[in-house]
Coordinates of C-alpha atoms in Angstrom, one line a residue:
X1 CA 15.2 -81.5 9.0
X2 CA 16.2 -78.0 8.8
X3 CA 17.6 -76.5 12.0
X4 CA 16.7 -73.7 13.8
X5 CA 19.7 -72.4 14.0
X6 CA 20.3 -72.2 10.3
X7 CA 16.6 -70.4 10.0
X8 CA 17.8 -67.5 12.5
X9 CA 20.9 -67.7 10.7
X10 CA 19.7 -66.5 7.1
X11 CA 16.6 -64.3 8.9
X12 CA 19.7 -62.6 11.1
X13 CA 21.8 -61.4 7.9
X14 CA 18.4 -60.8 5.7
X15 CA 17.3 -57.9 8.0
X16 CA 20.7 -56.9 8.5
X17 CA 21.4 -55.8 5.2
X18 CA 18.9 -53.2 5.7
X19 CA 19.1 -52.3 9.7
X20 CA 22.6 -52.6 10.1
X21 CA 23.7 -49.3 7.6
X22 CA 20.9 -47.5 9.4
X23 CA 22.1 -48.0 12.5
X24 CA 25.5 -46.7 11.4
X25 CA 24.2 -43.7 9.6
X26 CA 22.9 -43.0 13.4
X27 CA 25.8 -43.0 14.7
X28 CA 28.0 -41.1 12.1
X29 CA 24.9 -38.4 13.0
X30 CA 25.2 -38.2 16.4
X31 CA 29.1 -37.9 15.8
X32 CA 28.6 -34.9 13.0
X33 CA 25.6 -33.4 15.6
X34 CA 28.2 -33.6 18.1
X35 CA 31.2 -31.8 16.0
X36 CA 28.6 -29.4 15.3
X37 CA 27.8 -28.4 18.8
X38 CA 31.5 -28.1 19.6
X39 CA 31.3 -25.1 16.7
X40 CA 28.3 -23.6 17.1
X41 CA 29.8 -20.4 19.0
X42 CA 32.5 -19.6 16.4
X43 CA 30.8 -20.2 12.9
X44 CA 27.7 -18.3 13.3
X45 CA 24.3 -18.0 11.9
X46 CA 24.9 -20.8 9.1
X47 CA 27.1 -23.0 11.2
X48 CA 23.7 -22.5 13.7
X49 CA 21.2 -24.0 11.0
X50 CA 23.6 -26.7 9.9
X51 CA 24.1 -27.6 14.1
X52 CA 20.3 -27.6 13.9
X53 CA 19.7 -29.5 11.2
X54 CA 21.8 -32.1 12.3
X55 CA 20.1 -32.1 15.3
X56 CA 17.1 -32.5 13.8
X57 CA 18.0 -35.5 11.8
X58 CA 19.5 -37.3 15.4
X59 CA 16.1 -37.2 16.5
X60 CA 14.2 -38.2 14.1
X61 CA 16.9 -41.5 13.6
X62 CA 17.0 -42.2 16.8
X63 CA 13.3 -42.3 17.1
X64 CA 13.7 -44.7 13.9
X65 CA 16.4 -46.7 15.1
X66 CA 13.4 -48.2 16.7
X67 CA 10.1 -47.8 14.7
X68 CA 12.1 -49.1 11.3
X69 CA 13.3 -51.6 13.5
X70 CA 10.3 -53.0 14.3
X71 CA 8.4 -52.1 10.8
X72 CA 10.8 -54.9 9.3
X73 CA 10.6 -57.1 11.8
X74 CA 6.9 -56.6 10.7
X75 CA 6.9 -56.7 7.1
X76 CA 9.4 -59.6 7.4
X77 CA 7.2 -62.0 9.7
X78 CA 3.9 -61.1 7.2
X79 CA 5.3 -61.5 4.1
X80 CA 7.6 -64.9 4.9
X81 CA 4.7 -66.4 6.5
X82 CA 1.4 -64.7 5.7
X83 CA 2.3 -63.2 2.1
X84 CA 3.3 -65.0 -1.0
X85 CA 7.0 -66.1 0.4
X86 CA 4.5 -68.6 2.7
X87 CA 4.2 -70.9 0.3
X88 CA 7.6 -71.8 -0.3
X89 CA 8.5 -71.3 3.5
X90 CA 6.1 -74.0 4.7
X91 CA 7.1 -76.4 2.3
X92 CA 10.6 -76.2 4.3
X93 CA 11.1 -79.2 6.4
X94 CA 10.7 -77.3 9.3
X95 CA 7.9 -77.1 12.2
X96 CA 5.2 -74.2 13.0
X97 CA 7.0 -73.4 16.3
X98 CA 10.7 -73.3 14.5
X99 CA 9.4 -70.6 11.9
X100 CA 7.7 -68.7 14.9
X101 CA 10.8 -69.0 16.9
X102 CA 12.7 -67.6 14.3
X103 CA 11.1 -64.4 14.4
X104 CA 10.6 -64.1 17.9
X105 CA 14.6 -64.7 18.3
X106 CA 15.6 -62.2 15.4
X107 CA 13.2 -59.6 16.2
X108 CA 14.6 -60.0 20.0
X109 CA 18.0 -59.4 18.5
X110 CA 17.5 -56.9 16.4
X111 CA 15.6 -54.7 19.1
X112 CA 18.0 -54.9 21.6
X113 CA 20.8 -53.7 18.7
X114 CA 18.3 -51.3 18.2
X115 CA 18.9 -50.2 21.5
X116 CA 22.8 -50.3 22.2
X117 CA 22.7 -48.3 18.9
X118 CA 20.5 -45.6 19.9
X119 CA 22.3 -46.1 23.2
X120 CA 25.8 -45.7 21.3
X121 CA 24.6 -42.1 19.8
X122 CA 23.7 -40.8 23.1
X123 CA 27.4 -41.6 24.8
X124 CA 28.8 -40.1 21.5
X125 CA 27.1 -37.0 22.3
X126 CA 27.8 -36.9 25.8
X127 CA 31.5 -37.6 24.7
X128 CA 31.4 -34.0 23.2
X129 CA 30.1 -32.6 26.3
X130 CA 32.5 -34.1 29.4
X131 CA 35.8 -35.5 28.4
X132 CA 35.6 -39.4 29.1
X133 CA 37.6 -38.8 33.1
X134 CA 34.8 -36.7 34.2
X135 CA 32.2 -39.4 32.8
X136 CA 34.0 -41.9 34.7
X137 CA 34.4 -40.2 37.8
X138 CA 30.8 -39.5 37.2
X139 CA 29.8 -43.4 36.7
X140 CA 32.4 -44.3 39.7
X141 CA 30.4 -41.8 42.1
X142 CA 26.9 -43.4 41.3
X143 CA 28.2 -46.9 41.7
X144 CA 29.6 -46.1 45.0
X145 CA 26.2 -44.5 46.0
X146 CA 24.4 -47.9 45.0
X147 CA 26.6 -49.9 46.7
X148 CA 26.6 -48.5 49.9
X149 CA 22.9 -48.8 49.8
X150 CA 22.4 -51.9 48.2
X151 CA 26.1 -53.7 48.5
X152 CA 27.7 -55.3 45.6
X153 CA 26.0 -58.5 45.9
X154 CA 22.3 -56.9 45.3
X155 CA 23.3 -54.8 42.1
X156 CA 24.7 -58.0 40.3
X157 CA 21.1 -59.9 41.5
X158 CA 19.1 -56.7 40.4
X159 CA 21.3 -56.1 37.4
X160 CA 20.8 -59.9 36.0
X161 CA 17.3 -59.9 37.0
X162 CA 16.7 -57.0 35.1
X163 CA 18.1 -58.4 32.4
X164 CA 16.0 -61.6 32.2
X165 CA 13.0 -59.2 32.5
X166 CA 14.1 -57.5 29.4
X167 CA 14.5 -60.3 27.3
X168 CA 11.3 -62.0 28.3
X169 CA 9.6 -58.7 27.5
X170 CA 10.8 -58.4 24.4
X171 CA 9.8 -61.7 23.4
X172 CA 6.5 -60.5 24.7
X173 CA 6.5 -58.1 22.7
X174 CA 7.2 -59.4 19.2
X175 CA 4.6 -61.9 19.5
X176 CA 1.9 -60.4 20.9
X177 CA 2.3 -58.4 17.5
X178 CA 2.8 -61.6 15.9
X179 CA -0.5 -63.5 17.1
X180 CA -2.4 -60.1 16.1
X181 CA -1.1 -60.3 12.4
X182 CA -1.7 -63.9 12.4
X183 CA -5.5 -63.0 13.6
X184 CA -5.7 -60.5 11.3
X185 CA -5.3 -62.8 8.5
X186 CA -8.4 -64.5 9.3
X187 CA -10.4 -61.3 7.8
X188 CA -9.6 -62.1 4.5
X189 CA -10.7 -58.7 3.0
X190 CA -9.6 -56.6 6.1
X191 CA -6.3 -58.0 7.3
X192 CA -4.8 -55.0 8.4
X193 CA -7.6 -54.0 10.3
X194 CA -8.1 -57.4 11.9
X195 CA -4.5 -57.0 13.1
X196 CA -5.1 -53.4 14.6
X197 CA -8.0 -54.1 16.3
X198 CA -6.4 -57.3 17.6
X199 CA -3.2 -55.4 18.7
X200 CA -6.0 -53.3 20.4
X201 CA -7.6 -55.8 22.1
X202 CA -4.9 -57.7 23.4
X203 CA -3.7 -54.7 24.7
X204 CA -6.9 -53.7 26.5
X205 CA -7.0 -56.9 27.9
X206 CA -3.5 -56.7 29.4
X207 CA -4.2 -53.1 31.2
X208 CA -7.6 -55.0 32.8
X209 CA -5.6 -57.8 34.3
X210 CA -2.7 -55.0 35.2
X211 CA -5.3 -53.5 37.1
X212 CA -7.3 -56.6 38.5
X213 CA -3.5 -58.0 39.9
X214 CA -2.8 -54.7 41.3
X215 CA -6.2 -54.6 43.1
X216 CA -6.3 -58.3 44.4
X217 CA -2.7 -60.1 44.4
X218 CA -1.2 -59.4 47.9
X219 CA 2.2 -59.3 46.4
X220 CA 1.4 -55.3 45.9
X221 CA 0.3 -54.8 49.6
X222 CA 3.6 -56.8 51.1
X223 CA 4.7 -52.9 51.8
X224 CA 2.3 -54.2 55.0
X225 CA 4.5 -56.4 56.0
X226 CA 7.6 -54.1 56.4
X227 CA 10.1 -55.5 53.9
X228 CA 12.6 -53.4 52.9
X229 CA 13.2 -51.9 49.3
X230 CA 15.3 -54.8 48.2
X231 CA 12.5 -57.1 48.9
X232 CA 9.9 -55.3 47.6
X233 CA 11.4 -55.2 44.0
X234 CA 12.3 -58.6 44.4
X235 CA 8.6 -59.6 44.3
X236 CA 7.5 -57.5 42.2
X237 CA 10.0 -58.3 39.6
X238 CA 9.0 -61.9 40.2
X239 CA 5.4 -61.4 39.6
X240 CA 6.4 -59.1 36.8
X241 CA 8.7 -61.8 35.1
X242 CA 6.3 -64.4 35.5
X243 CA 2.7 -62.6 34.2
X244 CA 4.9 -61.5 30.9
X245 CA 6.0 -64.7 30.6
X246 CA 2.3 -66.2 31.1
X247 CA 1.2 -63.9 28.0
X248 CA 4.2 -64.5 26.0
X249 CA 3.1 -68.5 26.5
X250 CA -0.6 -67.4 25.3
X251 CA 0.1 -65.2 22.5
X252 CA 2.8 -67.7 20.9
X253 CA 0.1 -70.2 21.5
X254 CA -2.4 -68.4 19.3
X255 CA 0.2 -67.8 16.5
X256 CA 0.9 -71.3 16.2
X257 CA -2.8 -72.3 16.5
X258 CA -3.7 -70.0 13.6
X259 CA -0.1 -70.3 11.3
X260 CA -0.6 -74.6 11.8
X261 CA -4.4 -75.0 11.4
X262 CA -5.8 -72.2 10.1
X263 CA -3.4 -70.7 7.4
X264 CA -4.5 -68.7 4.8
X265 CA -2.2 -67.2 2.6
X266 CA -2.4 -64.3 0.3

């Protein structure tokens, strides 16, 4: 049977071919944005309107670095498995939850190189501005400030937690938008709409149990109990961690429901 691995594999170097010279087009902007700015008092008007439009065209990528980002990761996951290219897909010997995996995986990937790339730009820029001793001393001082209020031992925890959070969340993310296409598809005539309003709903439904947790769980009233900070976000990172897993669980379960029983490709 066809590994998983080797499905993430070709799915990986598929959508880079077409995120990967974006992403460096973002950053060879932010470095010409940031040239630019170093200028922009001894060129005048023109060198003003070329420091603008740069500036201009920063934004709008970086914006992009993650709405094209997740437009492929959209138009890959319908037409592979929903469009035409579902066909010869699901003849592959491999199961439902390896070709949902796949995407969930790649588009987890690919989101958080979204990220360090938009996050890249930004430190390019602020390169231009402080000279990399001053950053550091700047980095140095709030590290200090964290650890003499938290200790060393606490970042690390809070860092790492943090991290697992994002990840889970992520994953949270691409399928919820995942089980909406794949309910959209069940409107034969209206799929896009069918995935919108899913999207919607799902959504709608997430901010009601938000609110009922907030209202009823005791986690959010442990302030009562006079636990420190630490404590406090321990919990609620907890609770956090384990409701976005809960939905990622339900949403992955409705993808596979619909992509195993219920195909129907266009």
């Amino acid at each position: 049977m066809l590994g998983l691995g080797t499905l993430v594999k070709h799915e990986m170097k598929t959508v880079g071919r077409k995120l990967l010279p974006f992403y460096g087009a973002l950053l060879i902007v932010s470095i010409l944005f940031g040239l630019t700015n170093l200028g922009i008092s001894t060129v005048g008007v023109f060198g003003a309107i070329i420091n603008g439009l740069f500036g201009v065209l920063y934004g709008v990528m970086t914006a992009g670095a993650i709405v094209f980002t997740a437009i492929i990761l959209i138009q890959r996951f319908y037409s592979n498995l929903l469009g035409n290219e579902g066909y010869l897909h699901f003849t592959l010997p491999v199961t439902t939850n390896a070709h949902i995996a796949n995407k969930v995986i790649s588009a987890g990937v690919w989101m958080i190189l979204g990220m360090v790339a938009a996050g890249l730009s930004a430190l390019i820029l602020l390169l231009f501005m402080v000279t990399p001793a001053e950053l550091m001393e700047e980095l140095n001082w709030v590290l200090s400030e964290l650890n003499g209020q938290l200790g060393a031992a606490r970042i690390v925890i809070a860092i790492l937690e943090a991290l697992v959070l994002m990840i889970v969340a992520l994953g949270e993310a691409a399928v919820k938008v995942y089980a909406a296409i794949s309910m959209g598809q069940l409107l034969e005539n209206h799929r896009i709409l069918g995935a919108i309003g899913s999207y919607v709903g799902f959504a709608a439904i997430e901010c009601i149990l938000a609110g009922i947790l907030n209202h009823f769980v005791p986690v959010y009233k442990i302030t009562e109990l006079n636990a420190d900070g630490f404590t406090i976000f321990q919990i609620e990172m907890l609770v956090t961690l384990l409701v976005t897993a809960l939905l990622a669980a339900i949403y992955w379960f409705i993808s596979y429901r619909i992509l195993d029983r219920r195909l129907n490709l266009q």
